[in-house]
Amino acid sequence: MYLRVVVIIFVFIFCSNVGAVSSLTFIAEDLHPYHFKNKSGEADGASVDIAKAVLKEAKLQAKFEIMPMARAFHQLAANPNTIMLSLLKTPARQSQFKWLGAVYFTDAYLVSLKSHKDEVTHLNHAKFYKVGTIRGYLSAKYLIRMGFEEDKNLILASYYQQAWQMLYKGRTDFVLMNTLTLDNELKMSGLDPDLITKRLHLADFPSILYFAANNQLDEQTANLISQALKTIKVSGEYQAILKKWQLPLPPSIN
């Protein structure tokens, strides 16, 4: 009887651990080619492939979900086993999440139509114009912190297609956006990429994208993911994934 009880307890603990691992969820917004829903409705993209390689290396399991950014932040805060596929690390976010490792990078510019003739050499110059970006994004908070005011010189869109449409229709003069996905975003919005140009590089805008986890994520799981990410960078698997998706290597992959 004693042996039977011990076995039952062991099985219960083992199954509980397996359940905890299998309940991991990687989430992200729809942002091609990093993380998006493919034609089969499944999560796909470079960051998804990186996460899958990490999970294989760490011998962990997870599901993937693509959702609007506002919902993703809510789920990240509410579910201890949730991990964001790519999130910019900022001083304000430093203590809010567990940062499991750098995944990729971004490059922020003020973008305008080529037909916009006025030059902008400093962000303060753009305050005399209307600058668009996406509500809830770090870019919106950045512009507000730099002195832009909504409905005066800051126009916030609900999603990137809307932000680009407003620029092309002349409702905004500039858009602050990550330009690594620029061509894909414009083509998916039915717009001609040849009509726009990068005007001002924002060098002080946070640029490194991380796997970001809920602060309550199990420490052992967090360490396994962090170490596995380092391992696939050293092995070359990380670089091969970026090559597959025709993405440039980051300045640093550490």
PDB file of C-alpha atoms in Angstrom:
ATOM      1  CA  MET A   1       0.000   0.000   0.000  1.00  0.00           C
ATOM      2  CA  TYR A   2       2.819   2.391   0.939  1.00  0.00           C
ATOM      3  CA  LEU A   3       4.605   1.721  -2.351  1.00  0.00           C
ATOM      4  CA  ARG A   4       1.383   2.324  -4.284  1.00  0.00           C
ATOM      5  CA  VAL A   5       0.875   5.701  -2.595  1.00  0.00           C
ATOM      6  CA  VAL A   6       4.453   6.744  -3.400  1.00  0.00           C
ATOM      7  CA  VAL A   7       3.987   5.770  -7.050  1.00  0.00           C
ATOM      8  CA  ILE A   8       0.719   7.719  -7.292  1.00  0.00           C
ATOM      9  CA  ILE A   9       2.357  10.806  -5.761  1.00  0.00           C
ATOM     10  CA  PHE A  10       5.298  10.504  -8.174  1.00  0.00           C
ATOM     11  CA  VAL A  11       2.999  10.196 -11.181  1.00  0.00           C
ATOM     12  CA  PHE A  12       0.941  13.177 -10.007  1.00  0.00           C
ATOM     13  CA  ILE A  13       4.047  15.362  -9.610  1.00  0.00           C
ATOM     14  CA  PHE A  14       5.452  14.251 -12.968  1.00  0.00           C
ATOM     15  CA  CYS A  15       2.182  14.939 -14.775  1.00  0.00           C
ATOM     16  CA  SER A  16       1.872  18.315 -13.079  1.00  0.00           C
ATOM     17  CA  ASN A  17       5.351  19.290 -14.290  1.00  0.00           C
ATOM     18  CA  VAL A  18       4.593  18.136 -17.813  1.00  0.00           C
ATOM     19  CA  GLY A  19       1.325  20.060 -17.720  1.00  0.00           C
ATOM     20  CA  ALA A  20       3.117  23.237 -16.617  1.00  0.00           C
ATOM     21  CA  VAL A  21       5.647  22.950 -19.420  1.00  0.00           C
ATOM     22  CA  SER A  22       3.067  22.149 -22.084  1.00  0.00           C
ATOM     23  CA  SER A  23       0.968  25.145 -21.039  1.00  0.00           C
ATOM     24  CA  LEU A  24       3.604  27.631 -22.236  1.00  0.00           C
ATOM     25  CA  THR A  25       2.225  30.067 -24.796  1.00  0.00           C
ATOM     26  CA  PHE A  26       4.229  32.306 -27.123  1.00  0.00           C
ATOM     27  CA  ILE A  27       2.199  35.311 -28.262  1.00  0.00           C
ATOM     28  CA  ALA A  28       2.687  38.229 -30.655  1.00  0.00           C
ATOM     29  CA  GLU A  29       0.850  40.632 -32.909  1.00  0.00           C
ATOM     30  CA  ASP A  30       0.498  40.078 -36.667  1.00  0.00           C
ATOM     31  CA  LEU A  31       3.748  41.489 -38.068  1.00  0.00           C
ATOM     32  CA  HIS A  32       5.077  39.874 -41.226  1.00  0.00           C
ATOM     33  CA  PRO A  33       7.681  38.359 -41.630  1.00  0.00           C
ATOM     34  CA  TYR A  34       8.448  38.041 -37.913  1.00  0.00           C
ATOM     35  CA  HIS A  35       5.200  36.627 -36.537  1.00  0.00           C
ATOM     36  CA  PHE A  36       1.922  36.311 -38.430  1.00  0.00           C
ATOM     37  CA  LYS A  37      -0.884  33.917 -39.333  1.00  0.00           C
ATOM     38  CA  ASN A  38      -0.183  31.972 -42.509  1.00  0.00           C
ATOM     39  CA  LYS A  39      -2.799  30.809 -45.014  1.00  0.00           C
ATOM     40  CA  SER A  40      -3.566  27.810 -42.815  1.00  0.00           C
ATOM     41  CA  GLY A  41      -4.299  30.100 -39.879  1.00  0.00           C
ATOM     42  CA  GLU A  42      -1.190  28.962 -38.008  1.00  0.00           C
ATOM     43  CA  ALA A  43       1.492  31.146 -36.401  1.00  0.00           C
ATOM     44  CA  ASP A  44       4.443  31.537 -38.736  1.00  0.00           C
ATOM     45  CA  GLY A  45       7.472  33.753 -39.262  1.00  0.00           C
ATOM     46  CA  ALA A  46      11.114  34.204 -38.333  1.00  0.00           C
ATOM     47  CA  SER A  47      10.496  34.775 -34.606  1.00  0.00           C
ATOM     48  CA  VAL A  48       8.158  31.775 -34.495  1.00  0.00           C
ATOM     49  CA  ASP A  49      10.861  29.593 -36.069  1.00  0.00           C
ATOM     50  CA  ILE A  50      13.420  30.923 -33.575  1.00  0.00           C
ATOM     51  CA  ALA A  51      11.081  30.101 -30.692  1.00  0.00           C
ATOM     52  CA  LYS A  52      10.461  26.598 -32.053  1.00  0.00           C
ATOM     53  CA  ALA A  53      14.217  25.998 -32.343  1.00  0.00           C
ATOM     54  CA  VAL A  54      14.648  27.220 -28.760  1.00  0.00           C
ATOM     55  CA  LEU A  55      11.866  24.932 -27.519  1.00  0.00           C
ATOM     56  CA  LYS A  56      13.406  21.945 -29.280  1.00  0.00           C
ATOM     57  CA  GLU A  57      16.827  22.707 -27.790  1.00  0.00           C
ATOM     58  CA  ALA A  58      15.334  23.198 -24.312  1.00  0.00           C
ATOM     59  CA  LYS A  59      13.082  20.116 -24.653  1.00  0.00           C
ATOM     60  CA  LEU A  60      10.000  22.189 -23.916  1.00  0.00           C
ATOM     61  CA  GLN A  61       6.590  22.467 -25.569  1.00  0.00           C
ATOM     62  CA  ALA A  62       4.440  25.519 -26.255  1.00  0.00           C
ATOM     63  CA  LYS A  63       1.578  26.768 -28.368  1.00  0.00           C
ATOM     64  CA  PHE A  64       1.625  29.954 -30.447  1.00  0.00           C
ATOM     65  CA  GLU A  65      -1.048  32.625 -30.767  1.00  0.00           C
ATOM     66  CA  ILE A  66      -1.232  35.732 -32.963  1.00  0.00           C
ATOM     67  CA  MET A  67      -3.430  38.517 -31.588  1.00  0.00           C
ATOM     68  CA  PRO A  68      -3.787  42.316 -31.410  1.00  0.00           C
ATOM     69  CA  MET A  69      -1.085  44.004 -29.337  1.00  0.00           C
ATOM     70  CA  ALA A  70      -3.478  45.247 -26.637  1.00  0.00           C
ATOM     71  CA  ARG A  71      -4.753  41.718 -26.049  1.00  0.00           C
ATOM     72  CA  ALA A  72      -1.192  40.363 -26.107  1.00  0.00           C
ATOM     73  CA  PHE A  73      -0.129  42.743 -23.318  1.00  0.00           C
ATOM     74  CA  HIS A  74      -3.187  41.767 -21.271  1.00  0.00           C
ATOM     75  CA  GLN A  75      -2.424  38.069 -21.670  1.00  0.00           C
ATOM     76  CA  LEU A  76       1.271  38.593 -20.906  1.00  0.00           C
ATOM     77  CA  ALA A  77       0.341  40.306 -17.632  1.00  0.00           C
ATOM     78  CA  ALA A  78      -2.363  37.804 -16.670  1.00  0.00           C
ATOM     79  CA  ASN A  79      -0.841  34.412 -17.544  1.00  0.00           C
ATOM     80  CA  PRO A  80       2.366  33.268 -15.754  1.00  0.00           C
ATOM     81  CA  ASN A  81       3.253  30.882 -18.620  1.00  0.00           C
ATOM     82  CA  THR A  82       3.056  33.471 -21.399  1.00  0.00           C
ATOM     83  CA  ILE A  83       6.018  34.744 -23.416  1.00  0.00           C
ATOM     84  CA  MET A  84       5.982  37.595 -25.928  1.00  0.00           C
ATOM     85  CA  LEU A  85       7.867  36.676 -29.111  1.00  0.00           C
ATOM     86  CA  SER A  86       9.360  40.148 -29.522  1.00  0.00           C
ATOM     87  CA  LEU A  87       9.211  43.154 -27.241  1.00  0.00           C
ATOM     88  CA  LEU A  88      11.341  46.276 -26.959  1.00  0.00           C
ATOM     89  CA  LYS A  89      13.085  46.559 -23.605  1.00  0.00           C
ATOM     90  CA  THR A  90      12.744  49.989 -22.012  1.00  0.00           C
ATOM     91  CA  PRO A  91      13.545  51.381 -18.539  1.00  0.00           C
ATOM     92  CA  ALA A  92       9.825  51.497 -17.719  1.00  0.00           C
ATOM     93  CA  ARG A  93       9.366  47.836 -18.717  1.00  0.00           C
ATOM     94  CA  GLN A  94      12.574  46.610 -17.074  1.00  0.00           C
ATOM     95  CA  SER A  95      10.926  45.289 -13.914  1.00  0.00           C
ATOM     96  CA  GLN A  96       7.571  44.390 -15.466  1.00  0.00           C
ATOM     97  CA  PHE A  97       8.729  41.272 -17.320  1.00  0.00           C
ATOM     98  CA  LYS A  98      11.398  38.589 -17.376  1.00  0.00           C
ATOM     99  CA  TRP A  99      13.758  39.240 -20.281  1.00  0.00           C
ATOM    100  CA  LEU A 100      14.845  35.880 -21.658  1.00  0.00           C
ATOM    101  CA  GLY A 101      17.212  37.018 -24.406  1.00  0.00           C
ATOM    102  CA  ALA A 102      17.628  39.254 -27.430  1.00  0.00           C
ATOM    103  CA  VAL A 103      15.828  37.920 -30.504  1.00  0.00           C
ATOM    104  CA  TYR A 104      16.188  40.637 -33.142  1.00  0.00           C
ATOM    105  CA  PHE A 105      16.420  44.387 -33.620  1.00  0.00           C
ATOM    106  CA  THR A 106      14.363  47.222 -34.975  1.00  0.00           C
ATOM    107  CA  ASP A 107      15.213  50.510 -36.655  1.00  0.00           C
ATOM    108  CA  ALA A 108      12.937  53.502 -36.114  1.00  0.00           C
ATOM    109  CA  TYR A 109      12.556  56.349 -38.611  1.00  0.00           C
ATOM    110  CA  LEU A 110      10.219  59.194 -39.352  1.00  0.00           C
ATOM    111  CA  VAL A 111       8.895  58.279 -42.786  1.00  0.00           C
ATOM    112  CA  SER A 112       7.163  60.600 -45.243  1.00  0.00           C
ATOM    113  CA  LEU A 113       5.962  60.656 -48.822  1.00  0.00           C
ATOM    114  CA  LYS A 114       8.692  61.644 -51.267  1.00  0.00           C
ATOM    115  CA  SER A 115       6.424  64.491 -52.341  1.00  0.00           C
ATOM    116  CA  HIS A 116       6.795  66.070 -48.891  1.00  0.00           C
ATOM    117  CA  LYS A 117       9.500  68.635 -49.623  1.00  0.00           C
ATOM    118  CA  ASP A 118      10.322  70.025 -46.174  1.00  0.00           C
ATOM    119  CA  GLU A 119      13.446  68.561 -44.587  1.00  0.00           C
ATOM    120  CA  VAL A 120      13.384  67.465 -40.934  1.00  0.00           C
ATOM    121  CA  THR A 121      16.787  67.255 -39.277  1.00  0.00           C
ATOM    122  CA  HIS A 122      15.612  66.967 -35.648  1.00  0.00           C
ATOM    123  CA  LEU A 123      12.540  65.495 -33.985  1.00  0.00           C
ATOM    124  CA  ASN A 124      11.569  68.941 -32.666  1.00  0.00           C
ATOM    125  CA  HIS A 125      11.180  70.109 -36.274  1.00  0.00           C
ATOM    126  CA  ALA A 126       8.463  67.475 -36.743  1.00  0.00           C
ATOM    127  CA  LYS A 127       6.345  69.137 -34.040  1.00  0.00           C
ATOM    128  CA  PHE A 128       5.254  71.663 -36.656  1.00  0.00           C
ATOM    129  CA  TYR A 129       3.683  68.800 -38.626  1.00  0.00           C
ATOM    130  CA  LYS A 130       1.364  65.868 -37.957  1.00  0.00           C
ATOM    131  CA  VAL A 131       3.117  62.641 -37.009  1.00  0.00           C
ATOM    132  CA  GLY A 132       1.277  59.343 -37.012  1.00  0.00           C
ATOM    133  CA  THR A 133       1.942  56.068 -35.240  1.00  0.00           C
ATOM    134  CA  ILE A 134      -0.049  53.273 -33.565  1.00  0.00           C
ATOM    135  CA  ARG A 135      -1.968  53.708 -30.324  1.00  0.00           C
ATOM    136  CA  GLY A 136      -0.536  51.641 -27.487  1.00  0.00           C
ATOM    137  CA  TYR A 137       2.826  51.159 -29.196  1.00  0.00           C
ATOM    138  CA  LEU A 138       6.096  52.236 -27.615  1.00  0.00           C
ATOM    139  CA  SER A 139       6.412  54.735 -30.482  1.00  0.00           C
ATOM    140  CA  ALA A 140       3.272  56.546 -29.268  1.00  0.00           C
ATOM    141  CA  LYS A 141       4.586  56.762 -25.707  1.00  0.00           C
ATOM    142  CA  TYR A 142       7.959  57.911 -27.020  1.00  0.00           C
ATOM    143  CA  LEU A 143       6.428  60.763 -29.023  1.00  0.00           C
ATOM    144  CA  ILE A 144       4.271  61.875 -26.096  1.00  0.00           C
ATOM    145  CA  ARG A 145       7.350  61.862 -23.860  1.00  0.00           C
ATOM    146  CA  MET A 146       9.151  63.994 -26.446  1.00  0.00           C
ATOM    147  CA  GLY A 147       6.398  66.633 -26.284  1.00  0.00           C
ATOM    148  CA  PHE A 148       3.950  65.624 -29.025  1.00  0.00           C
ATOM    149  CA  GLU A 149       0.249  66.050 -28.249  1.00  0.00           C
ATOM    150  CA  GLU A 150      -2.616  63.942 -29.548  1.00  0.00           C
ATOM    151  CA  ASP A 151      -4.961  65.732 -31.969  1.00  0.00           C
ATOM    152  CA  LYS A 152      -2.414  68.552 -32.298  1.00  0.00           C
ATOM    153  CA  ASN A 153       0.712  67.095 -33.878  1.00  0.00           C
ATOM    154  CA  LEU A 154       0.246  63.426 -32.935  1.00  0.00           C
ATOM    155  CA  ILE A 155      -2.273  61.234 -34.772  1.00  0.00           C
ATOM    156  CA  LEU A 156      -2.762  57.713 -33.392  1.00  0.00           C
ATOM    157  CA  ALA A 157      -4.023  54.855 -35.546  1.00  0.00           C
ATOM    158  CA  SER A 158      -5.433  51.531 -34.389  1.00  0.00           C
ATOM    159  CA  TYR A 159      -3.213  49.393 -36.648  1.00  0.00           C
ATOM    160  CA  TYR A 160      -0.376  49.850 -39.127  1.00  0.00           C
ATOM    161  CA  GLN A 161      -2.533  49.696 -42.275  1.00  0.00           C
ATOM    162  CA  GLN A 162      -4.530  52.656 -40.991  1.00  0.00           C
ATOM    163  CA  ALA A 163      -1.360  54.594 -40.120  1.00  0.00           C
ATOM    164  CA  TRP A 164       0.016  54.173 -43.643  1.00  0.00           C
ATOM    165  CA  GLN A 165      -3.322  54.996 -45.275  1.00  0.00           C
ATOM    166  CA  MET A 166      -3.427  58.288 -43.342  1.00  0.00           C
ATOM    167  CA  LEU A 167       0.046  59.170 -44.592  1.00  0.00           C
ATOM    168  CA  TYR A 168      -0.764  58.358 -48.223  1.00  0.00           C
ATOM    169  CA  LYS A 169      -4.009  60.344 -48.035  1.00  0.00           C
ATOM    170  CA  GLY A 170      -2.232  63.394 -46.606  1.00  0.00           C
ATOM    171  CA  ARG A 171      -3.862  63.263 -43.177  1.00  0.00           C
ATOM    172  CA  THR A 172      -0.396  62.991 -41.596  1.00  0.00           C
ATOM    173  CA  ASP A 173       2.984  64.304 -42.744  1.00  0.00           C
ATOM    174  CA  PHE A 174       5.164  61.632 -41.131  1.00  0.00           C
ATOM    175  CA  VAL A 175       4.840  58.178 -39.618  1.00  0.00           C
ATOM    176  CA  LEU A 176       7.111  56.880 -36.863  1.00  0.00           C
ATOM    177  CA  MET A 177       7.563  53.198 -37.551  1.00  0.00           C
ATOM    178  CA  ASN A 178       9.959  50.273 -37.531  1.00  0.00           C
ATOM    179  CA  THR A 179      11.292  50.330 -41.083  1.00  0.00           C
ATOM    180  CA  LEU A 180      12.506  46.712 -41.138  1.00  0.00           C
ATOM    181  CA  THR A 181       8.963  45.672 -42.037  1.00  0.00           C
ATOM    182  CA  LEU A 182       8.233  48.734 -44.152  1.00  0.00           C
ATOM    183  CA  ASP A 183       7.956  47.202 -47.627  1.00  0.00           C
ATOM    184  CA  ASN A 184       5.867  44.259 -46.417  1.00  0.00           C
ATOM    185  CA  GLU A 185       3.501  46.505 -44.473  1.00  0.00           C
ATOM    186  CA  LEU A 186       2.952  48.810 -47.442  1.00  0.00           C
ATOM    187  CA  LYS A 187       2.425  45.984 -49.920  1.00  0.00           C
ATOM    188  CA  MET A 188      -0.022  44.262 -47.563  1.00  0.00           C
ATOM    189  CA  SER A 189      -1.845  47.598 -47.256  1.00  0.00           C
ATOM    190  CA  GLY A 190      -2.079  47.862 -51.064  1.00  0.00           C
ATOM    191  CA  LEU A 191       0.279  50.873 -51.179  1.00  0.00           C
ATOM    192  CA  ASP A 192       3.277  51.653 -53.383  1.00  0.00           C
ATOM    193  CA  PRO A 193       6.551  51.546 -51.364  1.00  0.00           C
ATOM    194  CA  ASP A 194       8.283  53.679 -54.022  1.00  0.00           C
ATOM    195  CA  LEU A 195       6.280  56.717 -52.929  1.00  0.00           C
ATOM    196  CA  ILE A 196       7.806  56.993 -49.451  1.00  0.00           C
ATOM    197  CA  THR A 197      11.239  57.796 -48.021  1.00  0.00           C
ATOM    198  CA  LYS A 198      13.019  57.645 -44.652  1.00  0.00           C
ATOM    199  CA  ARG A 199      13.453  61.182 -43.309  1.00  0.00           C
ATOM    200  CA  LEU A 200      14.926  60.982 -39.808  1.00  0.00           C
ATOM    201  CA  HIS A 201      16.602  58.126 -37.970  1.00  0.00           C
ATOM    202  CA  LEU A 202      15.745  58.094 -34.249  1.00  0.00           C
ATOM    203  CA  ALA A 203      18.948  56.743 -32.758  1.00  0.00           C
ATOM    204  CA  ASP A 204      17.741  57.053 -29.151  1.00  0.00           C
ATOM    205  CA  PHE A 205      14.654  54.913 -29.760  1.00  0.00           C
ATOM    206  CA  PRO A 206      14.984  51.443 -28.096  1.00  0.00           C
ATOM    207  CA  SER A 207      16.088  48.981 -30.754  1.00  0.00           C
ATOM    208  CA  ILE A 208      16.614  45.473 -29.300  1.00  0.00           C
ATOM    209  CA  LEU A 209      13.707  43.013 -29.370  1.00  0.00           C
ATOM    210  CA  TYR A 210      13.536  40.331 -26.661  1.00  0.00           C
ATOM    211  CA  PHE A 211      11.639  37.263 -25.619  1.00  0.00           C
ATOM    212  CA  ALA A 212       9.701  38.801 -22.707  1.00  0.00           C
ATOM    213  CA  ALA A 213       7.935  36.605 -20.166  1.00  0.00           C
ATOM    214  CA  ASN A 214       5.484  37.134 -17.356  1.00  0.00           C
ATOM    215  CA  ASN A 215       7.409  37.786 -14.116  1.00  0.00           C
ATOM    216  CA  GLN A 216       5.856  34.666 -12.578  1.00  0.00           C
ATOM    217  CA  LEU A 217       7.279  32.312 -15.197  1.00  0.00           C
ATOM    218  CA  ASP A 218       9.019  29.418 -13.476  1.00  0.00           C
ATOM    219  CA  GLU A 219      12.706  30.275 -13.000  1.00  0.00           C
ATOM    220  CA  GLN A 220      13.928  26.909 -14.297  1.00  0.00           C
ATOM    221  CA  THR A 221      11.850  27.271 -17.467  1.00  0.00           C
ATOM    222  CA  ALA A 222      13.089  30.835 -17.960  1.00  0.00           C
ATOM    223  CA  ASN A 223      16.707  29.692 -17.638  1.00  0.00           C
ATOM    224  CA  LEU A 224      16.183  26.785 -20.043  1.00  0.00           C
ATOM    225  CA  ILE A 225      14.785  29.161 -22.694  1.00  0.00           C
ATOM    226  CA  SER A 226      17.531  31.746 -22.185  1.00  0.00           C
ATOM    227  CA  GLN A 227      20.269  29.135 -22.457  1.00  0.00           C
ATOM    228  CA  ALA A 228      18.683  27.470 -25.498  1.00  0.00           C
ATOM    229  CA  LEU A 229      18.504  30.828 -27.289  1.00  0.00           C
ATOM    230  CA  LYS A 230      22.228  31.337 -26.662  1.00  0.00           C
ATOM    231  CA  THR A 231      22.925  27.812 -27.907  1.00  0.00           C
ATOM    232  CA  ILE A 232      21.168  28.212 -31.271  1.00  0.00           C
ATOM    233  CA  LYS A 233      23.045  31.487 -31.846  1.00  0.00           C
ATOM    234  CA  VAL A 234      26.383  29.730 -31.283  1.00  0.00           C
ATOM    235  CA  SER A 235      25.407  26.708 -33.397  1.00  0.00           C
ATOM    236  CA  GLY A 236      24.369  28.834 -36.389  1.00  0.00           C
ATOM    237  CA  GLU A 237      20.737  27.715 -36.357  1.00  0.00           C
ATOM    238  CA  TYR A 238      19.601  31.231 -35.441  1.00  0.00           C
ATOM    239  CA  GLN A 239      21.473  32.726 -38.410  1.00  0.00           C
ATOM    240  CA  ALA A 240      20.054  30.063 -40.742  1.00  0.00           C
ATOM    241  CA  ILE A 241      16.504  30.994 -39.706  1.00  0.00           C
ATOM    242  CA  LEU A 242      17.113  34.672 -40.473  1.00  0.00           C
ATOM    243  CA  LYS A 243      18.628  33.699 -43.844  1.00  0.00           C
ATOM    244  CA  LYS A 244      15.550  31.577 -44.625  1.00  0.00           C
ATOM    245  CA  TRP A 245      13.340  34.637 -44.048  1.00  0.00           C
ATOM    246  CA  GLN A 246      15.768  36.910 -45.953  1.00  0.00           C
ATOM    247  CA  LEU A 247      16.411  39.056 -42.877  1.00  0.00           C
ATOM    248  CA  PRO A 248      19.725  40.791 -42.157  1.00  0.00           C
ATOM    249  CA  LEU A 249      21.750  39.661 -39.171  1.00  0.00           C
ATOM    250  CA  PRO A 250      21.552  42.024 -36.180  1.00  0.00           C
ATOM    251  CA  PRO A 251      24.636  44.142 -35.365  1.00  0.00           C
ATOM    252  CA  SER A 252      25.026  41.840 -32.343  1.00  0.00           C
ATOM    253  CA  ILE A 253      23.403  38.472 -31.706  1.00  0.00           C
ATOM    254  CA  ASN A 254      24.457  38.044 -28.079  1.00  0.00           C
TER     255      ASN A 254
END
